[in-house]
Every structure is written in structure tokens, then in C-alpha cells.
């Protein structure tokens, strides 16, 4: 048994499915999930000593690459001064100030420990402010694993073919309406019928969790309009998109002002840190000012904040965004020049290799992908030294540490797979 298989066997004896998050399992691609010993820059080293170029990047969190020196130093320095107090610190104030300065539509932010928690808080707040119960989400969007969001969810829920999750009371699930992404007609119709019951419309402004799917022109503005028309809050779940395509929220880039924005992944610099924010008025309903309760022992702890603050500082200083976008485009162009029955969707440094030739604009399109073909491509890439997300319905990420050579090598591996697949007629 290989070291990896041995670890997996041990893991399965003590951790359900051997993984601490279902998206790390190899359920949809087959084989044994990888166990990592360390990471540096664009590469991870497995427990067997193999080096892989990493295009998962902790699902986008590691925008500067692994173990970036200045981030490591900031974390070590903070660790020596204490990691959490349950008492306020200056660094969390500085971090909140940075977020509000970089995302002008945020006047107040509350720091939490995960994207799930940020979304859960945003929904409770929207319900508290509007006095309504129902939430509208889009088919295939993933907003973390809180009860009301595990309805028609993307990411691991989609990959696992889980359509309804036992453990979620039907009364909770029935309060979540689901409409197709990129379909303004559908949501307009739903809101005409039920708008007076809807507390919030929540959306990934660019979807990462059914693979990368971009909003059609006018879609996001249409959501703002329809939310306004019916007095519902608009929540942009920017746990992936925030600080991913530029040094702000995606909302800022497209000039739309949601009522609430959730942030996570990138802003934590690789530590557990997320945020929910909005106008002073809206956020003023959160305790201790308002009556909507939310709290957290480790919320805004200085260790995570040190990593996040340093990451934002480096992103601002180095502005790696144009380079990451150029690398993304280089990869997509190289792959798409060759591909049939297959294409690379890409925005900035985010991409998905969809095993379908048709463009993907919503979940129904995404589901036309040949997931077995994706599994073969995934393993071919892994054998060639590249770690891609181990599922079709996920986004892959390019970090500031990746180079043209890394991207070209991945493109070559994909193209060689395409050639051999054509020869086999698969
Ligand atoms: C990852 C993700 C979440 C959940 O964040 P966690 O930190 O995993 O709880 C929520 N929303 C979106 C859009 C995400 O991509």
C-alpha cells in the first residue's frame, strides 16, 4: 500500500469518508484522495514526496500561493503576541478599516470565521430587517452549508448528487426558492408572485461552484432592480469573487450596490476568516447595536486577521491581478484552440475545464458536461503533476505565484490528453 493509501485508510477509520470536507474526496473522479505534506508558492508536496503544481489553491484562498514569506512572517509575529483573547484588538480595527476603504459600499463589516457563517449571518440579518422569511437563491450556486442554503446547492452537494439533505427540516427548506442562474424572467415572475414574502435574493455574482459561470450582461443589475421593486435585500455572496479579480468586491467592479456582501477565502490569507458587511443602516441591526444576534469566540482573532491584512497589503502593493488574468487567458486560449467536446471557461485567474463544447450559462448547461471524461482528464493531469479540483463542478485557481511556464505545462498536458483521447475515440 502506498503512503497515501495508508493515510487514507487510517483517515477513513476516524474521519467520515477520510476527509474533513466532501470536496476533497475523489468520489466523482475515483482513486485515492491526495494528502499534502507541505506547500510553497504554486506547488504542493504530497505525503509521498511528489511535487504537484496546484490549481486548487485551497479553493481560491491562496491567492499569493502557499506559505508566502511575508504572510508567514506576519502570522509568526502575531502568534508570539497571542492568537486570540476574546477581547478587542487594534489589528481587527485596522482590517475592518481596510475592507471598508477598499469596498466603498461597505460601511460596516462584522468578521467571522467562515464563508458559511458570513452567509448565515447575512440571511438572518436580511430576515430580521425585512421581517420576511423567504430567501431566493440560484440553482447551482453554493453559499456554504447552513440549513437554508443546502437547497439545490452547487459544489460538493452537486458533485455528490445530493438533492435534499436529511437533517434539514422541511419547513426550513420550503422557505428557500430556487431559480435558474442568468434567467431574469424566472426571478421576475417568482417575485411578482411571492415578492412580499422574500427577505433576500442571494447570488454568486460570478459563479464558482458549478464550475466557472459568468453573469450575462444586465443580469446583476436586473437583480438589483427586482429586489428594489419588492423590498427584498440583495446579497452578493463574494466569498470567491471578493478580491479575486481586483482589489475590491466584484460588486464594486460592476458598479452595483448590494445591501450585503459576504467575503471569505482570499481575505483570510489562508486562515479561517470571513466577513459580512453593508451599509451602516443595514448592519446597525446586528447586536449589540440592533437586535439581530450574532457572535463568535474566535471572530476577528488576531492570528487570522494578521494573515488577511498582510495578504491585502501585498495585493495592493504588487497588483498581481493583470498578470493572473493574462495567465488565465493564456491557458484558456491554448486549450480552446485544440478542444472539441470540451472547453475552458475563464475569467481572470479562475477557470473550469468543462467537458462539453456548448457554453455554460447555468446549471442545466453545466450538467451536460461529461463527468467521466472530466475524471479521466483530472487523473491524466494528476499523473502529469498538476492538481486540479477533483470534480467537474468546481472552479480552478491561478495564484500570483504561478508562472507562464506552469500554465503552458498544464495546457500541454491537457492537449496531449485530448490527442490520445481522440486516437482512442473517446
Ligand atoms: C466557499 C464558499 C462559501 C463557504 O465558505 P466556507 O468558508 O467554506 O464556509 C460560501 N459561498 C461561496 C460562494 C463559496 O465559494
PDB file of C-alpha atoms and ligand atoms in Angstrom, residues 21 59 113-119 141-145 155 202-209 237-241 262-265 272-274 394 397, ligand 1:
ATOM      1  CA  UNK A  21     -14.769  18.475   3.612  1.00  0.00           C
ATOM      2  CA  UNK A  59     -10.373  26.740  -3.381  1.00  0.00           C
ATOM      3  CA  UNK A 113     -14.609  32.513  10.787  1.00  0.00           C
ATOM      4  CA  UNK A 114     -16.006  31.023   7.580  1.00  0.00           C
ATOM      5  CA  UNK A 115     -17.982  31.843   4.467  1.00  0.00           C
ATOM      6  CA  UNK A 116     -20.793  29.670   5.765  1.00  0.00           C
ATOM      7  CA  UNK A 117     -21.020  31.782   8.889  1.00  0.00           C
ATOM      8  CA  UNK A 118     -20.917  35.028   6.893  1.00  0.00           C
ATOM      9  CA  UNK A 119     -23.820  33.907   4.702  1.00  0.00           C
ATOM     10  CA  UNK A 141     -24.852  28.421  -6.522  1.00  0.00           C
ATOM     11  CA  UNK A 142     -23.207  27.350  -3.282  1.00  0.00           C
ATOM     12  CA  UNK A 143     -23.396  29.546  -0.204  1.00  0.00           C
ATOM     13  CA  UNK A 144     -21.881  27.337   2.479  1.00  0.00           C
ATOM     14  CA  UNK A 145     -23.600  24.588   4.419  1.00  0.00           C
ATOM     15  CA  UNK A 155     -20.016  22.461  -5.242  1.00  0.00           C
ATOM     16  CA  UNK A 202     -28.650  35.818  -2.700  1.00  0.00           C
ATOM     17  CA  UNK A 203     -26.316  35.252  -5.632  1.00  0.00           C
ATOM     18  CA  UNK A 204     -22.711  34.481  -6.507  1.00  0.00           C
ATOM     19  CA  UNK A 205     -22.163  37.431  -8.878  1.00  0.00           C
ATOM     20  CA  UNK A 206     -19.763  35.214 -10.824  1.00  0.00           C
ATOM     21  CA  UNK A 207     -20.454  31.571 -10.029  1.00  0.00           C
ATOM     22  CA  UNK A 208     -17.558  29.391  -8.951  1.00  0.00           C
ATOM     23  CA  UNK A 209     -19.496  26.473  -7.565  1.00  0.00           C
ATOM     24  CA  UNK A 237     -22.000  36.190  -1.892  1.00  0.00           C
ATOM     25  CA  UNK A 238     -18.463  37.200  -2.770  1.00  0.00           C
ATOM     26  CA  UNK A 239     -16.680  34.532  -0.777  1.00  0.00           C
ATOM     27  CA  UNK A 240     -14.908  33.559  -4.019  1.00  0.00           C
ATOM     28  CA  UNK A 241     -15.178  36.742  -6.076  1.00  0.00           C
ATOM     29  CA  UNK A 262     -20.135  38.294   2.165  1.00  0.00           C
ATOM     30  CA  UNK A 263     -16.384  37.824   1.864  1.00  0.00           C
ATOM     31  CA  UNK A 264     -14.137  34.875   2.701  1.00  0.00           C
ATOM     32  CA  UNK A 265     -11.407  32.772   1.090  1.00  0.00           C
ATOM     33  CA  UNK A 272     -10.144  30.950   8.813  1.00  0.00           C
ATOM     34  CA  UNK A 273     -11.541  34.435   8.313  1.00  0.00           C
ATOM     35  CA  UNK A 274     -14.613  35.791   6.569  1.00  0.00           C
ATOM     36  CA  UNK A 394     -15.745  23.471  -9.300  1.00  0.00           C
ATOM     37  CA  UNK A 397      -7.472  28.940  -9.488  1.00  0.00           C
TER      38      UNK A 397
HETATM   39  C1  LIG B   1     -16.591  28.596  -0.234  1.00  0.00           C
HETATM   40  C2  LIG B   1     -17.872  29.336  -0.327  1.00  0.00           C
HETATM   41  C3  LIG B   1     -18.705  29.527   0.784  1.00  0.00           C
HETATM   42  C4  LIG B   1     -18.473  28.846   2.101  1.00  0.00           C
HETATM   43  O1  LIG B   1     -17.307  29.264   2.713  1.00  0.00           O
HETATM   44  P1  LIG B   1     -16.650  28.322   3.840  1.00  0.00           P
HETATM   45  O2  LIG B   1     -15.520  29.140   4.361  1.00  0.00           O
HETATM   46  O3  LIG B   1     -16.252  27.069   3.152  1.00  0.00           O
HETATM   47  O4  LIG B   1     -17.705  28.080   4.861  1.00  0.00           O
HETATM   48  C5  LIG B   1     -19.802  30.342   0.649  1.00  0.00           C
HETATM   49  N1  LIG B   1     -20.085  30.945  -0.518  1.00  0.00           N
HETATM   50  C6  LIG B   1     -19.319  30.779  -1.610  1.00  0.00           C
HETATM   51  C7  LIG B   1     -19.655  31.490  -2.868  1.00  0.00           C
HETATM   52  C8  LIG B   1     -18.196  29.946  -1.557  1.00  0.00           C
HETATM   53  O5  LIG B   1     -17.470  29.745  -2.652  1.00  0.00           O
END
